[in-house]
Amino acid sequence: MSEEEKLLKEAKKLPWEDRLLHKNWKVRSEANVDLACLLDSITDPKDPRLREFGQFSCCFIVLVQRSRLDLLP
């Protein structure tokens, strides 16, 4: 197992906030994919899992800002 694979495996154990704001872009990318899959699986607006992500609104803002910075020449 490569160092990168070890890093990604260990990162999955981190809390969402740490994964979404991780210094390694592959960890952040994998966290975004995992989060998208999880949110796609939620069909009820009263699902308690949604409350878990309310505290991450600041993370979502940072993610959007970073993605826009990537688009700049």
Short mmCIF file of N, CA and C in Angstrom, two decimals, residues 2-51:
data_model
loop_
_atom_site.label_atom_id
_atom_site.label_comp_id
_atom_site.label_asym_id
_atom_site.label_seq_id
_atom_site.Cartn_x
_atom_site.Cartn_y
_atom_site.Cartn_z
N SER A 2 0.63 2.14 -0.92
CA SER A 2 1.46 3.35 -1.03
C SER A 2 1.13 4.32 0.10
N GLU A 3 2.00 5.30 0.28
CA GLU A 3 1.79 6.31 1.31
C GLU A 3 0.50 7.08 1.07
N GLU A 4 0.21 7.34 -0.20
CA GLU A 4 -1.01 8.07 -0.55
C GLU A 4 -2.25 7.26 -0.17
N GLU A 5 -2.22 5.97 -0.45
CA GLU A 5 -3.34 5.10 -0.11
C GLU A 5 -3.53 5.03 1.41
N LYS A 6 -2.42 4.98 2.15
CA LYS A 6 -2.49 4.99 3.60
C LYS A 6 -3.11 6.28 4.11
N LEU A 7 -2.68 7.40 3.53
CA LEU A 7 -3.21 8.71 3.92
C LEU A 7 -4.72 8.77 3.69
N LEU A 8 -5.18 8.31 2.52
CA LEU A 8 -6.60 8.35 2.20
C LEU A 8 -7.39 7.43 3.13
N LYS A 9 -6.83 6.28 3.45
CA LYS A 9 -7.51 5.34 4.35
C LYS A 9 -7.62 5.93 5.76
N GLU A 10 -6.54 6.53 6.23
CA GLU A 10 -6.56 7.14 7.57
C GLU A 10 -7.47 8.35 7.62
N ALA A 11 -7.53 9.10 6.52
CA ALA A 11 -8.35 10.31 6.47
C ALA A 11 -9.84 9.98 6.60
N LYS A 12 -10.24 8.80 6.13
CA LYS A 12 -11.66 8.40 6.23
C LYS A 12 -12.11 8.30 7.68
N LYS A 13 -11.17 8.16 8.60
CA LYS A 13 -11.50 8.05 10.03
C LYS A 13 -11.67 9.43 10.68
N LEU A 14 -11.25 10.47 9.98
CA LEU A 14 -11.33 11.82 10.52
C LEU A 14 -12.76 12.34 10.50
N PRO A 15 -13.05 13.32 11.35
CA PRO A 15 -14.38 13.95 11.30
C PRO A 15 -14.56 14.67 9.95
N TRP A 16 -15.82 14.88 9.57
CA TRP A 16 -16.11 15.51 8.29
C TRP A 16 -15.37 16.83 8.12
N GLU A 17 -15.39 17.67 9.12
CA GLU A 17 -14.77 19.00 9.00
C GLU A 17 -13.29 18.88 8.66
N ASP A 18 -12.61 17.97 9.33
CA ASP A 18 -11.18 17.78 9.07
C ASP A 18 -10.93 17.26 7.66
N ARG A 19 -11.80 16.37 7.22
CA ARG A 19 -11.65 15.83 5.85
C ARG A 19 -11.92 16.91 4.81
N LEU A 20 -12.97 17.69 5.01
CA LEU A 20 -13.35 18.71 4.01
C LEU A 20 -12.34 19.84 3.91
N LEU A 21 -11.60 20.08 4.99
CA LEU A 21 -10.62 21.17 4.99
C LEU A 21 -9.18 20.67 5.05
N HIS A 22 -8.98 19.41 4.76
CA HIS A 22 -7.65 18.78 4.84
C HIS A 22 -6.67 19.47 3.89
N LYS A 23 -5.39 19.46 4.25
CA LYS A 23 -4.37 20.11 3.40
C LYS A 23 -4.11 19.34 2.11
N ASN A 24 -4.40 18.05 2.10
CA ASN A 24 -4.19 17.23 0.90
C ASN A 24 -5.42 17.28 0.02
N TRP A 25 -5.24 17.65 -1.22
CA TRP A 25 -6.39 17.83 -2.12
C TRP A 25 -7.13 16.53 -2.40
N LYS A 26 -6.42 15.41 -2.40
CA LYS A 26 -7.07 14.14 -2.67
C LYS A 26 -7.99 13.73 -1.51
N VAL A 27 -7.57 14.06 -0.30
CA VAL A 27 -8.42 13.80 0.86
C VAL A 27 -9.68 14.65 0.77
N ARG A 28 -9.51 15.95 0.45
CA ARG A 28 -10.67 16.84 0.30
C ARG A 28 -11.59 16.35 -0.81
N SER A 29 -11.00 15.95 -1.92
CA SER A 29 -11.79 15.49 -3.06
C SER A 29 -12.60 14.24 -2.70
N GLU A 30 -11.95 13.30 -2.04
CA GLU A 30 -12.64 12.07 -1.64
C GLU A 30 -13.74 12.37 -0.62
N ALA A 31 -13.49 13.33 0.27
CA ALA A 31 -14.50 13.72 1.25
C ALA A 31 -15.70 14.34 0.54
N ASN A 32 -15.45 15.15 -0.48
CA ASN A 32 -16.55 15.75 -1.23
C ASN A 32 -17.39 14.68 -1.94
N VAL A 33 -16.75 13.69 -2.51
CA VAL A 33 -17.47 12.61 -3.18
C VAL A 33 -18.28 11.81 -2.16
N ASP A 34 -17.68 11.49 -1.03
CA ASP A 34 -18.38 10.74 0.01
C ASP A 34 -19.58 11.53 0.54
N LEU A 35 -19.37 12.83 0.74
CA LEU A 35 -20.45 13.68 1.23
C LEU A 35 -21.58 13.77 0.22
N ALA A 36 -21.24 13.91 -1.05
CA ALA A 36 -22.27 13.97 -2.10
C ALA A 36 -23.09 12.68 -2.12
N CYS A 37 -22.42 11.53 -2.00
CA CYS A 37 -23.13 10.24 -1.98
C CYS A 37 -24.05 10.15 -0.77
N LEU A 38 -23.56 10.59 0.37
CA LEU A 38 -24.37 10.54 1.57
C LEU A 38 -25.59 11.45 1.44
N LEU A 39 -25.38 12.68 0.99
CA LEU A 39 -26.49 13.62 0.85
C LEU A 39 -27.48 13.16 -0.21
N ASP A 40 -26.99 12.53 -1.26
CA ASP A 40 -27.89 11.99 -2.29
C ASP A 40 -28.78 10.88 -1.74
N SER A 41 -28.30 10.19 -0.73
CA SER A 41 -29.06 9.07 -0.16
C SER A 41 -30.16 9.55 0.79
N ILE A 42 -30.12 10.81 1.17
CA ILE A 42 -31.12 11.35 2.10
C ILE A 42 -32.31 11.86 1.30
N THR A 43 -33.46 11.26 1.55
CA THR A 43 -34.66 11.65 0.81
C THR A 43 -35.67 12.40 1.67
N ASP A 44 -35.54 12.26 2.98
CA ASP A 44 -36.47 12.92 3.89
C ASP A 44 -35.84 14.19 4.45
N PRO A 45 -36.49 15.35 4.25
CA PRO A 45 -35.92 16.60 4.77
C PRO A 45 -35.82 16.63 6.30
N LYS A 46 -36.48 15.70 6.97
CA LYS A 46 -36.40 15.63 8.43
C LYS A 46 -35.37 14.60 8.90
N ASP A 47 -34.63 14.05 7.98
CA ASP A 47 -33.61 13.06 8.32
C ASP A 47 -32.61 13.69 9.31
N PRO A 48 -32.36 13.05 10.44
CA PRO A 48 -31.45 13.62 11.44
C PRO A 48 -30.01 13.78 10.95
N ARG A 49 -29.64 13.06 9.91
CA ARG A 49 -28.26 13.20 9.39
C ARG A 49 -28.03 14.59 8.82
N LEU A 50 -29.09 15.26 8.39
CA LEU A 50 -28.93 16.61 7.85
C LEU A 50 -28.48 17.60 8.93
N ARG A 51 -28.92 17.36 10.14
CA ARG A 51 -28.50 18.25 11.25
C ARG A 51 -26.99 18.19 11.47
#
